[in-house]
Amino acid sequence: MSQYQFKEDFLWGASAAAFQIEGAWDEDGKGESIWDRYCHHPGNVANGDKGDVACDHYHRYREDIALMKELGIQVQRLSISWPRIFPRGVGEINQKGLAFYQNVIDCMLENGIQPFVVLYHWDLPQKLQDTGGWANRETASLFAEYAGRVFEALGNRVRYWATILEPQVIAYNGNWMGNMAPGIRDFSTALQVSHNLLRGHGMAVKRFREMGMTGEIGIINYFPTAYPATEAEEDRRATVRHDGVWTRWFLDPVFKGCYPEDMWQWHKEKGVVLPEICPGDMEVISQKIDFLGINYYYSDFVKAGTDIWPTMASLAKPPVEQFTQMGWPVYPNGFYDALMRVQRDYGIKMIVTENGGAFHDVVNWKGEVDDDARVSYLHDHLIQLHRAIQDGAEVRGYLVWSIMDNFEWAFGYEKRFGIVYIDYLTQKRIVKKSGRWYSEVIRSGGVKEELW
Ligand code: IFM
């Protein structure tokens, strides 16, 4: 028995996303996605990297699934590329695209791995962006249509479903800060996008229930726990706003059927154009879900300031010594606080759908990757997860990000999050030390105080 033992039915697994690993960007009838367009535009992604080949998972999925099995992965999260199935976003199914996911899921099941399917992990069909993307209300209806077709085709084999992954990143990074596809920089557009993403989520959940699907469905959110940088009242208020924009704006509608009043007023005063809410929207958004997916990486330390408009906040230097390759502070206590906060404020079952770190990995002369920093990151976060569960957080599973190194969006291939190393020149896979460590965690069902 380990000191930090999890229950026997706790789910252990890993995550990945279509665009980040599949490659085959225009093969077998796949349509262009907004990320294909974004990468192909020079200057958008570090080193000019593209998702065209990525980890070539499209052709190597059998090898990858065999590796997952070897590591003991029980649940593997994958996402479906909407334009691989509907090249134009709507219309006839591209049967070859659908067959790929059928094969992947069958192969996982044959290997004793439960697939966990995310319907939208950022790769919108470009054709739909051309008609306004998520800022267009119609996109939400088309998403529900697409979701229904996927439920019909794969529903008998999949138990865990998520509608939208990190709506805040899609809305804000893609449409406010413009550092992700589709690269728009307008806060009002971002809020309209957020509303339509949540509508799309609710409509898909409604469809799931109407179709009598037997699995479980939820949404996945990003949780940068926000702390005031000092005890000053203005920093505390800025923190409430920061949290309001990044977290409450996306959770209150789903769980309480309304946007947070303080943020609505704040944005109004700042002259932001607020989302158009039509009769019935909030009822659709607040469909009952079965679990909330938690993605936790780091925490934010916030002070009043002018760096972030319209929140009127700035990020302070975090009081930590260690940072990941992304420059994110390593703060495992924030993970505990995020889980306890969700339990307290929203009272929903959770699955940790992402947690992990990018570190500068090197293949040594023995051909191995000794990623001790990642082992230590995972170890410390799992201990906080264990503490949260002991203190009453209902968390049913933990999926590490990521099963393998992959295309880290605007950062390209330089940032490595995997527990399996990818040599992008040869496509060779090397299980890192963290992969072997995590495999032992799964086998024993717990974590020891000492690292090894
Ligand atoms: O790589 C991403 C993933 O696609 C979504 N969540 C955060 C990860 C690390 O940045």
CSV table of C-alpha atoms and ligand atoms in Angstrom, one decimal:
chain,number,residue,atom,x,y,z
A,1,MET,CA,0.0,0.0,0.0
A,2,SER,CA,1.2,3.5,-0.9
A,3,GLN,CA,0.9,6.3,1.6
A,4,TYR,CA,-1.5,8.1,-0.7
A,5,GLN,CA,-3.8,5.3,-1.8
A,6,PHE,CA,-6.7,6.0,-4.1
A,7,LYS,CA,-9.9,3.9,-4.2
A,8,GLU,CA,-9.9,0.8,-6.4
A,9,ASP,CA,-12.4,2.2,-8.8
A,10,PHE,CA,-10.5,5.4,-9.3
A,11,LEU,CA,-9.9,5.9,-13.0
A,12,TRP,CA,-6.3,6.4,-14.2
A,13,GLY,CA,-5.5,7.6,-17.7
A,14,ALA,CA,-4.1,10.1,-20.1
A,15,SER,CA,-5.3,12.7,-22.6
A,16,ALA,CA,-4.5,13.9,-26.1
A,17,ALA,CA,-6.2,15.9,-28.8
A,18,ALA,CA,-6.8,15.3,-32.5
A,19,PHE,CA,-5.0,18.3,-33.9
A,20,GLN,CA,-2.1,17.9,-31.5
A,21,ILE,CA,-1.2,14.3,-32.5
A,22,GLU,CA,-3.0,13.1,-35.6
A,23,GLY,CA,-1.4,14.8,-38.5
A,24,ALA,CA,-2.8,13.7,-41.9
A,25,TRP,CA,-4.2,17.2,-42.1
A,26,ASP,CA,-5.7,16.8,-45.6
A,27,GLU,CA,-5.9,13.1,-45.9
A,28,ASP,CA,-8.9,10.9,-46.7
A,29,GLY,CA,-11.2,13.8,-47.4
A,30,LYS,CA,-10.6,15.8,-44.2
A,31,GLY,CA,-11.6,19.4,-44.4
A,32,GLU,CA,-9.4,22.4,-43.4
A,33,SER,CA,-9.7,23.5,-39.8
A,34,ILE,CA,-9.1,26.9,-38.3
A,35,TRP,CA,-5.8,25.5,-36.9
A,36,ASP,CA,-4.6,24.3,-40.3
A,37,ARG,CA,-5.3,27.8,-41.6
A,38,TYR,CA,-3.6,29.5,-38.6
A,39,CYS,CA,-0.5,27.3,-38.8
A,40,HIS,CA,-0.1,27.8,-42.5
A,41,HIS,CA,0.1,31.5,-42.0
A,42,PRO,CA,3.7,32.5,-41.4
A,43,GLY,CA,4.5,34.0,-38.1
A,44,ASN,CA,1.6,32.6,-36.1
A,45,VAL,CA,3.4,29.5,-34.6
A,46,ALA,CA,6.8,29.3,-33.1
A,47,ASN,CA,9.5,28.0,-35.6
A,48,GLY,CA,6.8,27.9,-38.3
A,49,ASP,CA,5.6,24.6,-36.9
A,50,LYS,CA,2.4,23.1,-38.3
A,51,GLY,CA,0.1,20.3,-37.4
A,52,ASP,CA,0.4,18.6,-40.8
A,53,VAL,CA,2.2,15.5,-39.5
A,54,ALA,CA,2.4,16.0,-35.7
A,55,CYS,CA,2.9,12.6,-34.1
A,56,ASP,CA,1.5,10.9,-37.2
A,57,HIS,CA,-1.0,9.2,-34.9
A,58,TYR,CA,-3.4,8.9,-37.8
A,59,HIS,CA,-1.2,6.2,-39.2
A,60,ARG,CA,0.4,5.0,-36.0
A,61,TYR,CA,-2.5,4.7,-33.7
A,62,ARG,CA,-2.1,0.9,-33.2
A,63,GLU,CA,1.5,1.3,-32.0
A,64,ASP,CA,0.4,4.2,-29.7
A,65,ILE,CA,-2.5,2.3,-28.2
A,66,ALA,CA,-0.2,-0.7,-27.6
A,67,LEU,CA,2.1,1.6,-25.7
A,68,MET,CA,-0.9,2.9,-23.7
A,69,LYS,CA,-1.7,-0.6,-22.8
A,70,GLU,CA,1.9,-1.3,-21.8
A,71,LEU,CA,1.7,1.7,-19.4
A,72,GLY,CA,-1.5,0.4,-17.9
A,73,ILE,CA,-3.6,3.3,-19.1
A,74,GLN,CA,-7.3,2.6,-18.2
A,75,VAL,CA,-9.0,5.6,-19.8
A,76,GLN,CA,-7.6,7.5,-22.8
A,77,ARG,CA,-9.1,10.8,-23.7
A,78,LEU,CA,-9.2,11.6,-27.4
A,79,SER,CA,-10.9,14.3,-29.4
A,80,ILE,CA,-12.8,14.1,-32.7
A,81,SER,CA,-11.7,16.4,-35.4
A,82,TRP,CA,-15.0,17.9,-36.6
A,83,PRO,CA,-13.7,18.6,-40.1
A,84,ARG,CA,-12.4,15.1,-40.5
A,85,ILE,CA,-16.0,13.9,-40.2
A,86,PHE,CA,-17.7,16.9,-41.7
A,87,PRO,CA,-15.2,18.6,-44.0
A,88,ARG,CA,-17.5,21.6,-44.4
A,89,GLY,CA,-18.9,21.4,-40.9
A,90,VAL,CA,-22.3,20.2,-42.1
A,91,GLY,CA,-23.8,17.9,-44.7
A,92,GLU,CA,-22.7,14.4,-45.6
A,93,ILE,CA,-20.4,12.4,-43.3
A,94,ASN,CA,-16.9,11.7,-44.6
A,95,GLN,CA,-17.0,8.0,-44.1
A,96,LYS,CA,-13.2,7.6,-44.1
A,97,GLY,CA,-12.9,10.1,-41.3
A,98,LEU,CA,-15.5,8.4,-39.2
A,99,ALA,CA,-13.9,5.0,-39.9
A,100,PHE,CA,-10.7,6.3,-38.4
A,101,TYR,CA,-12.3,7.1,-35.1
A,102,GLN,CA,-14.3,3.8,-35.2
A,103,ASN,CA,-11.0,2.0,-35.6
A,104,VAL,CA,-9.2,3.9,-32.9
A,105,ILE,CA,-12.0,3.3,-30.4
A,106,ASP,CA,-12.3,-0.4,-31.3
A,107,CYS,CA,-8.5,-0.8,-30.9
A,108,MET,CA,-8.7,0.9,-27.5
A,109,LEU,CA,-11.5,-1.4,-26.4
A,110,GLU,CA,-9.7,-4.5,-27.7
A,111,ASN,CA,-6.7,-3.4,-25.5
A,112,GLY,CA,-8.9,-2.9,-22.4
A,113,ILE,CA,-8.8,0.9,-22.6
A,114,GLN,CA,-11.9,3.0,-22.1
A,115,PRO,CA,-12.1,5.8,-24.6
A,116,PHE,CA,-13.2,9.2,-23.3
A,117,VAL,CA,-14.3,11.4,-26.3
A,118,VAL,CA,-14.1,15.1,-26.5
A,119,LEU,CA,-16.3,16.5,-29.2
A,120,TYR,CA,-14.6,19.9,-29.6
A,121,HIS,CA,-10.9,20.5,-28.9
A,122,TRP,CA,-10.5,23.7,-30.9
A,123,ASP,CA,-10.3,22.6,-34.5
A,124,LEU,CA,-13.4,24.2,-36.0
A,125,PRO,CA,-14.0,23.5,-39.7
A,126,GLN,CA,-12.6,26.6,-41.5
A,127,LYS,CA,-15.8,26.7,-43.6
A,128,LEU,CA,-17.7,27.6,-40.4
A,129,GLN,CA,-15.2,30.2,-39.4
A,130,ASP,CA,-15.8,31.8,-42.8
A,131,THR,CA,-19.4,32.3,-41.8
A,132,GLY,CA,-18.5,33.9,-38.4
A,133,GLY,CA,-17.3,30.9,-36.4
A,134,TRP,CA,-18.4,30.6,-32.8
A,135,ALA,CA,-19.5,34.3,-32.9
A,136,ASN,CA,-22.4,33.1,-35.1
A,137,ARG,CA,-25.3,31.6,-33.2
A,138,GLU,CA,-25.8,29.1,-36.0
A,139,THR,CA,-22.5,27.4,-35.2
A,140,ALA,CA,-23.9,26.2,-31.9
A,141,SER,CA,-26.8,24.4,-33.7
A,142,LEU,CA,-24.4,22.9,-36.2
A,143,PHE,CA,-22.2,21.7,-33.3
A,144,ALA,CA,-25.2,19.9,-31.8
A,145,GLU,CA,-26.0,18.4,-35.2
A,146,TYR,CA,-22.5,17.1,-35.5
A,147,ALA,CA,-22.5,15.8,-31.9
A,148,GLY,CA,-25.8,13.9,-32.6
A,149,ARG,CA,-24.2,12.2,-35.6
A,150,VAL,CA,-21.2,11.2,-33.5
A,151,PHE,CA,-23.3,9.9,-30.7
A,152,GLU,CA,-25.2,7.8,-33.2
A,153,ALA,CA,-22.0,6.4,-34.8
A,154,LEU,CA,-19.9,5.8,-31.7
A,155,GLY,CA,-22.3,6.0,-28.7
A,156,ASN,CA,-22.5,2.3,-28.2
A,157,ARG,CA,-18.8,2.1,-27.5
A,158,VAL,CA,-18.0,5.2,-25.5
A,159,ARG,CA,-18.9,5.8,-21.9
A,160,TYR,CA,-17.3,9.2,-21.2
A,161,TRP,CA,-18.1,12.2,-23.3
A,162,ALA,CA,-17.2,15.9,-23.1
A,163,THR,CA,-18.7,18.6,-25.3
A,164,ILE,CA,-16.3,21.5,-25.3
A,165,LEU,CA,-12.8,21.7,-23.9
A,166,GLU,CA,-11.7,24.9,-22.2
A,167,PRO,CA,-14.3,27.3,-23.6
A,168,GLN,CA,-12.4,30.1,-21.9
A,169,VAL,CA,-9.2,29.4,-24.0
A,170,ILE,CA,-11.3,29.1,-27.2
A,171,ALA,CA,-13.1,32.4,-26.5
A,172,TYR,CA,-10.2,34.4,-25.0
A,173,ASN,CA,-7.0,33.2,-26.6
A,174,GLY,CA,-8.7,32.7,-29.9
A,175,ASN,CA,-10.9,35.8,-30.0
A,176,TRP,CA,-9.7,38.3,-27.4
A,177,MET,CA,-5.9,37.9,-27.3
A,178,GLY,CA,-5.6,36.5,-30.8
A,179,ASN,CA,-2.7,34.2,-29.9
A,180,MET,CA,-4.6,31.1,-31.0
A,181,ALA,CA,-6.8,30.3,-34.0
A,182,PRO,CA,-8.7,32.1,-35.4
A,183,GLY,CA,-6.5,35.0,-34.2
A,184,ILE,CA,-9.2,37.6,-33.5
A,185,ARG,CA,-8.6,40.4,-31.0
A,186,ASP,CA,-11.8,41.7,-29.7
A,187,PHE,CA,-13.2,41.2,-26.2
A,188,SER,CA,-16.9,41.7,-27.2
A,189,THR,CA,-16.5,39.0,-29.9
A,190,ALA,CA,-14.9,36.7,-27.3
A,191,LEU,CA,-17.9,37.1,-25.0
A,192,GLN,CA,-20.3,36.3,-27.9
A,193,VAL,CA,-18.2,33.3,-28.7
A,194,SER,CA,-18.3,32.2,-25.0
A,195,HIS,CA,-22.1,32.4,-25.1
A,196,ASN,CA,-22.4,30.3,-28.3
A,197,LEU,CA,-19.9,27.8,-27.0
A,198,LEU,CA,-22.0,27.3,-23.9
A,199,ARG,CA,-25.2,27.1,-26.0
A,200,GLY,CA,-23.5,24.5,-28.2
A,201,HIS,CA,-22.5,22.6,-25.1
A,202,GLY,CA,-26.1,22.7,-23.7
A,203,MET,CA,-27.7,21.7,-27.0
A,204,ALA,CA,-25.3,18.7,-27.4
A,205,VAL,CA,-26.1,17.6,-23.8
A,206,LYS,CA,-29.9,17.9,-24.6
A,207,ARG,CA,-29.4,15.8,-27.7
A,208,PHE,CA,-27.5,13.2,-25.8
A,209,ARG,CA,-30.4,12.9,-23.3
A,210,GLU,CA,-33.0,12.9,-26.0
A,211,MET,CA,-31.2,10.1,-27.8
A,212,GLY,CA,-31.2,8.0,-24.6
A,213,MET,CA,-27.5,7.6,-24.6
A,214,THR,CA,-26.3,5.5,-21.7
A,215,GLY,CA,-22.9,7.1,-21.1
A,216,GLU,CA,-21.9,10.2,-19.1
A,217,ILE,CA,-21.4,13.7,-20.4
A,218,GLY,CA,-19.8,16.8,-19.1
A,219,ILE,CA,-17.8,19.9,-20.1
A,220,ILE,CA,-14.1,20.5,-19.5
A,221,ASN,CA,-12.8,23.8,-17.9
A,222,TYR,CA,-9.4,25.4,-17.4
A,223,PHE,CA,-8.8,26.2,-13.7
A,224,PRO,CA,-6.0,28.8,-13.0
A,225,THR,CA,-6.8,29.3,-9.3
A,226,ALA,CA,-6.6,33.0,-8.7
A,227,TYR,CA,-5.0,34.5,-5.5
A,228,PRO,CA,-4.5,38.1,-4.6
A,229,ALA,CA,-0.9,39.1,-4.8
A,230,THR,CA,-1.1,41.1,-1.6
A,231,GLU,CA,-3.7,41.8,1.2
A,232,ALA,CA,-4.6,45.1,-0.3
A,233,GLU,CA,-8.4,45.5,-0.9
A,234,GLU,CA,-7.9,46.6,-4.5
A,235,ASP,CA,-5.8,43.4,-5.3
A,236,ARG,CA,-8.5,41.3,-3.7
A,237,ARG,CA,-11.1,42.9,-5.9
A,238,ALA,CA,-9.0,42.5,-9.0
A,239,THR,CA,-8.7,38.8,-8.1
A,240,VAL,CA,-12.4,38.4,-7.9
A,241,ARG,CA,-12.7,39.9,-11.3
A,242,HIS,CA,-10.0,37.8,-12.8
A,243,ASP,CA,-11.6,34.7,-11.4
A,244,GLY,CA,-15.0,36.1,-12.7
A,245,VAL,CA,-13.7,36.4,-16.2
A,246,TRP,CA,-11.8,33.1,-16.4
A,247,THR,CA,-13.9,30.8,-14.2
A,248,ARG,CA,-17.3,32.0,-13.0
A,249,TRP,CA,-18.2,33.3,-16.4
A,250,PHE,CA,-18.1,29.8,-17.7
A,251,LEU,CA,-19.4,27.8,-14.7
A,252,ASP,CA,-22.2,29.9,-13.4
A,253,PRO,CA,-24.3,29.7,-16.6
A,254,VAL,CA,-23.9,25.9,-16.7
A,255,PHE,CA,-24.6,25.3,-13.0
A,256,LYS,CA,-26.7,28.3,-12.0
A,257,GLY,CA,-28.3,29.3,-15.3
A,258,CYS,CA,-27.0,32.9,-15.3
A,259,TYR,CA,-23.9,34.9,-15.9
A,260,PRO,CA,-22.3,36.3,-12.8
A,261,GLU,CA,-24.0,39.6,-12.1
A,262,ASP,CA,-20.9,41.4,-10.9
A,263,MET,CA,-19.1,40.6,-14.2
A,264,TRP,CA,-22.1,41.5,-16.3
A,265,GLN,CA,-22.2,44.9,-14.7
A,266,TRP,CA,-18.5,45.5,-14.8
A,267,HIS,CA,-18.3,44.7,-18.5
A,268,LYS,CA,-21.3,46.9,-19.2
A,269,GLU,CA,-19.6,49.8,-17.4
A,270,LYS,CA,-16.5,49.3,-19.4
A,271,GLY,CA,-18.4,49.6,-22.7
A,272,VAL,CA,-18.1,46.0,-23.7
A,273,VAL,CA,-20.9,44.7,-26.0
A,274,LEU,CA,-22.5,41.9,-24.0
A,275,PRO,CA,-23.6,38.7,-25.6
A,276,GLU,CA,-27.0,38.5,-27.2
A,277,ILE,CA,-29.1,36.3,-24.9
A,278,CYS,CA,-32.3,35.0,-26.6
A,279,PRO,CA,-35.3,33.4,-24.7
A,280,GLY,CA,-34.5,29.9,-23.7
A,281,ASP,CA,-30.7,30.2,-24.0
A,282,MET,CA,-29.9,30.0,-20.3
A,283,GLU,CA,-32.2,26.9,-19.9
A,284,VAL,CA,-30.4,25.2,-22.7
A,285,ILE,CA,-27.0,26.1,-21.3
A,286,SER,CA,-27.8,24.8,-17.8
A,287,GLN,CA,-28.8,21.2,-18.8
A,288,LYS,CA,-27.8,18.8,-16.0
A,289,ILE,CA,-24.4,17.3,-16.7
A,290,ASP,CA,-22.8,14.2,-15.1
A,291,PHE,CA,-19.3,15.5,-14.3
A,292,LEU,CA,-17.1,18.5,-14.7
A,293,GLY,CA,-13.7,18.0,-16.3
A,294,ILE,CA,-10.9,19.9,-14.5
A,295,ASN,CA,-7.7,20.9,-16.3
A,296,TYR,CA,-5.2,22.3,-13.8
A,297,TYR,CA,-1.7,23.5,-14.5
A,298,TYR,CA,-0.8,26.6,-12.4
A,299,SER,CA,-2.3,29.4,-10.4
A,300,ASP,CA,-2.4,33.1,-11.0
A,301,PHE,CA,-1.3,35.8,-8.5
A,302,VAL,CA,-3.3,38.9,-9.3
A,303,LYS,CA,-3.0,42.6,-8.5
A,304,ALA,CA,-5.0,45.6,-9.5
A,305,GLY,CA,-3.5,47.1,-12.7
A,306,THR,CA,-4.0,48.0,-16.2
A,307,ASP,CA,-2.3,45.1,-18.1
A,308,ILE,CA,-5.5,43.3,-18.6
A,309,TRP,CA,-8.4,45.2,-20.0
A,310,PRO,CA,-11.3,45.2,-19.2
A,311,THR,CA,-10.6,43.3,-16.0
A,312,MET,CA,-8.2,46.0,-14.8
A,313,ALA,CA,-5.8,43.5,-13.4
A,314,SER,CA,-2.2,42.5,-13.7
A,315,LEU,CA,-0.4,39.3,-13.0
A,316,ALA,CA,2.2,39.5,-10.2
A,317,LYS,CA,5.4,37.5,-9.9
A,318,PRO,CA,4.3,34.2,-8.3
A,319,PRO,CA,5.7,33.3,-4.9
A,320,VAL,CA,7.2,30.0,-6.1
A,321,GLU,CA,10.7,28.8,-7.0
A,322,GLN,CA,9.9,26.5,-9.8
A,323,PHE,CA,8.5,27.2,-13.3
A,324,THR,CA,7.7,24.8,-16.1
A,325,GLN,CA,9.1,25.2,-19.7
A,326,MET,CA,6.0,27.2,-20.4
A,327,GLY,CA,7.0,29.7,-17.7
A,328,TRP,CA,4.0,28.6,-15.6
A,329,PRO,CA,4.5,28.5,-11.8
A,330,VAL,CA,4.5,25.1,-10.2
A,331,TYR,CA,1.9,25.5,-7.5
A,332,PRO,CA,0.3,22.1,-6.4
A,333,ASN,CA,-1.7,23.8,-3.6
A,334,GLY,CA,-3.7,25.6,-6.3
A,335,PHE,CA,-4.8,22.3,-7.5
A,336,TYR,CA,-6.2,21.4,-4.1
A,337,ASP,CA,-7.9,24.8,-3.8
A,338,ALA,CA,-9.4,24.4,-7.3
A,339,LEU,CA,-11.0,21.0,-6.5
A,340,MET,CA,-12.3,22.1,-3.1
A,341,ARG,CA,-13.7,25.3,-4.6
A,342,VAL,CA,-15.6,23.4,-7.3
A,343,GLN,CA,-17.0,21.0,-4.7
A,344,ARG,CA,-18.0,23.9,-2.5
A,345,ASP,CA,-19.5,26.3,-5.1
A,346,TYR,CA,-20.9,23.9,-7.7
A,347,GLY,CA,-21.2,20.5,-5.9
A,348,ILE,CA,-20.5,18.3,-9.0
A,349,LYS,CA,-18.6,15.1,-9.5
A,350,MET,CA,-15.2,15.8,-11.1
A,351,ILE,CA,-12.7,14.1,-13.3
A,352,VAL,CA,-9.3,15.6,-13.6
A,353,THR,CA,-9.0,15.6,-17.4
A,354,GLU,CA,-5.6,17.3,-17.7
A,355,ASN,CA,-2.6,17.9,-15.4
A,356,GLY,CA,1.0,17.9,-16.3
A,357,GLY,CA,4.0,20.0,-17.2
A,358,ALA,CA,6.2,20.9,-20.1
A,359,PHE,CA,9.9,20.5,-19.3
A,360,HIS,CA,13.0,20.6,-21.3
A,361,ASP,CA,13.5,16.9,-22.1
A,362,VAL,CA,16.7,15.5,-23.4
A,363,VAL,CA,17.4,12.0,-24.8
A,364,ASN,CA,20.6,10.9,-23.0
A,365,TRP,CA,23.4,8.7,-24.4
A,366,LYS,CA,21.5,5.6,-23.2
A,367,GLY,CA,18.5,6.7,-25.4
A,368,GLU,CA,16.5,7.5,-22.3
A,369,VAL,CA,14.7,10.6,-21.0
A,370,ASP,CA,15.1,11.2,-17.3
A,371,ASP,CA,12.5,13.8,-16.8
A,372,ASP,CA,12.8,14.1,-13.0
A,373,ALA,CA,11.1,17.5,-12.9
A,374,ARG,CA,8.0,16.1,-14.5
A,375,VAL,CA,8.0,13.1,-12.1
A,376,SER,CA,8.2,15.5,-9.2
A,377,TYR,CA,5.4,17.8,-10.7
A,378,LEU,CA,3.1,14.8,-11.1
A,379,HIS,CA,3.9,13.4,-7.7
A,380,ASP,CA,3.2,16.7,-5.8
A,381,HIS,CA,0.0,17.3,-7.7
A,382,LEU,CA,-1.3,13.8,-7.1
A,383,ILE,CA,-0.6,14.2,-3.4
A,384,GLN,CA,-2.8,17.4,-3.4
A,385,LEU,CA,-5.5,15.5,-5.4
A,386,HIS,CA,-5.4,12.8,-2.7
A,387,ARG,CA,-5.7,15.5,0.0
A,388,ALA,CA,-8.7,17.1,-1.7
A,389,ILE,CA,-10.5,13.7,-2.0
A,390,GLN,CA,-9.9,13.0,1.7
A,391,ASP,CA,-11.4,16.5,2.4
A,392,GLY,CA,-14.5,15.7,0.5
A,393,ALA,CA,-13.9,16.6,-3.2
A,394,GLU,CA,-15.7,14.0,-5.3
A,395,VAL,CA,-13.1,13.2,-7.9
A,396,ARG,CA,-13.4,10.0,-9.9
A,397,GLY,CA,-10.4,10.0,-12.0
A,398,TYR,CA,-7.1,11.6,-13.2
A,399,LEU,CA,-5.9,11.9,-16.7
A,400,VAL,CA,-2.3,13.1,-17.2
A,401,TRP,CA,-1.5,15.6,-20.0
A,402,SER,CA,-0.3,14.2,-22.1
A,403,ILE,CA,0.2,10.6,-23.2
A,404,MET,CA,2.9,11.9,-25.6
A,405,ASP,CA,4.7,15.0,-26.7
A,406,ASN,CA,2.6,16.9,-29.2
A,407,PHE,CA,1.9,20.1,-31.1
A,408,GLU,CA,1.5,22.7,-28.3
A,409,TRP,CA,-0.5,25.2,-30.4
A,410,ALA,CA,1.2,28.5,-30.9
A,411,PHE,CA,4.3,27.1,-29.2
A,412,GLY,CA,4.7,24.4,-31.8
A,413,TYR,CA,6.7,21.3,-30.9
A,414,GLU,CA,9.3,22.9,-28.7
A,415,LYS,CA,7.2,22.5,-25.5
A,416,ARG,CA,7.0,18.9,-24.4
A,417,PHE,CA,4.3,17.7,-22.1
A,418,GLY,CA,4.3,14.0,-22.8
A,419,ILE,CA,5.1,11.0,-20.6
A,420,VAL,CA,6.2,9.5,-23.9
A,421,TYR,CA,8.9,11.3,-25.9
A,422,ILE,CA,8.4,11.8,-29.6
A,423,ASP,CA,11.4,12.2,-31.9
A,424,TYR,CA,9.7,14.2,-34.6
A,425,LEU,CA,12.3,13.4,-37.2
A,426,THR,CA,11.9,9.6,-37.0
A,427,GLN,CA,8.6,9.4,-35.2
A,428,LYS,CA,10.2,7.1,-32.7
A,429,ARG,CA,8.4,6.9,-29.3
A,430,ILE,CA,10.5,6.7,-26.1
A,431,VAL,CA,8.7,6.1,-22.7
A,432,LYS,CA,10.1,8.8,-20.4
A,433,LYS,CA,11.0,8.2,-16.7
A,434,SER,CA,7.7,9.9,-15.9
A,435,GLY,CA,5.8,7.3,-18.1
A,436,ARG,CA,7.4,4.5,-16.1
A,437,TRP,CA,6.7,6.3,-12.8
A,438,TYR,CA,3.1,6.9,-13.7
A,439,SER,CA,2.7,3.3,-14.8
A,440,GLU,CA,3.7,2.2,-11.4
A,441,VAL,CA,1.3,4.7,-9.8
A,442,ILE,CA,-1.5,3.1,-11.8
A,443,ARG,CA,-0.4,-0.4,-11.0
A,444,SER,CA,-0.3,0.3,-7.3
A,445,GLY,CA,-3.2,2.7,-7.2
A,446,GLY,CA,-1.4,5.3,-5.3
A,447,VAL,CA,1.6,7.5,-4.7
A,448,LYS,CA,4.4,7.2,-2.1
A,449,GLU,CA,5.9,10.0,-0.2
A,450,GLU,CA,9.3,9.4,-1.7
A,451,LEU,CA,9.5,9.8,-5.5
A,452,TRP,CA,10.7,6.2,-6.2
B,1,IFM,O1,-2.0,21.4,-24.8
B,1,IFM,C1,-3.0,22.0,-24.1
B,1,IFM,C2,-4.3,21.3,-24.4
B,1,IFM,O2,-4.6,21.3,-25.7
B,1,IFM,C3,-5.4,22.0,-23.6
B,1,IFM,N1,-5.1,22.2,-22.3
B,1,IFM,C4,-3.8,22.8,-21.9
B,1,IFM,C5,-2.7,22.0,-22.6
B,1,IFM,C6,-1.3,22.6,-22.3
B,1,IFM,O3,-1.2,23.9,-22.7
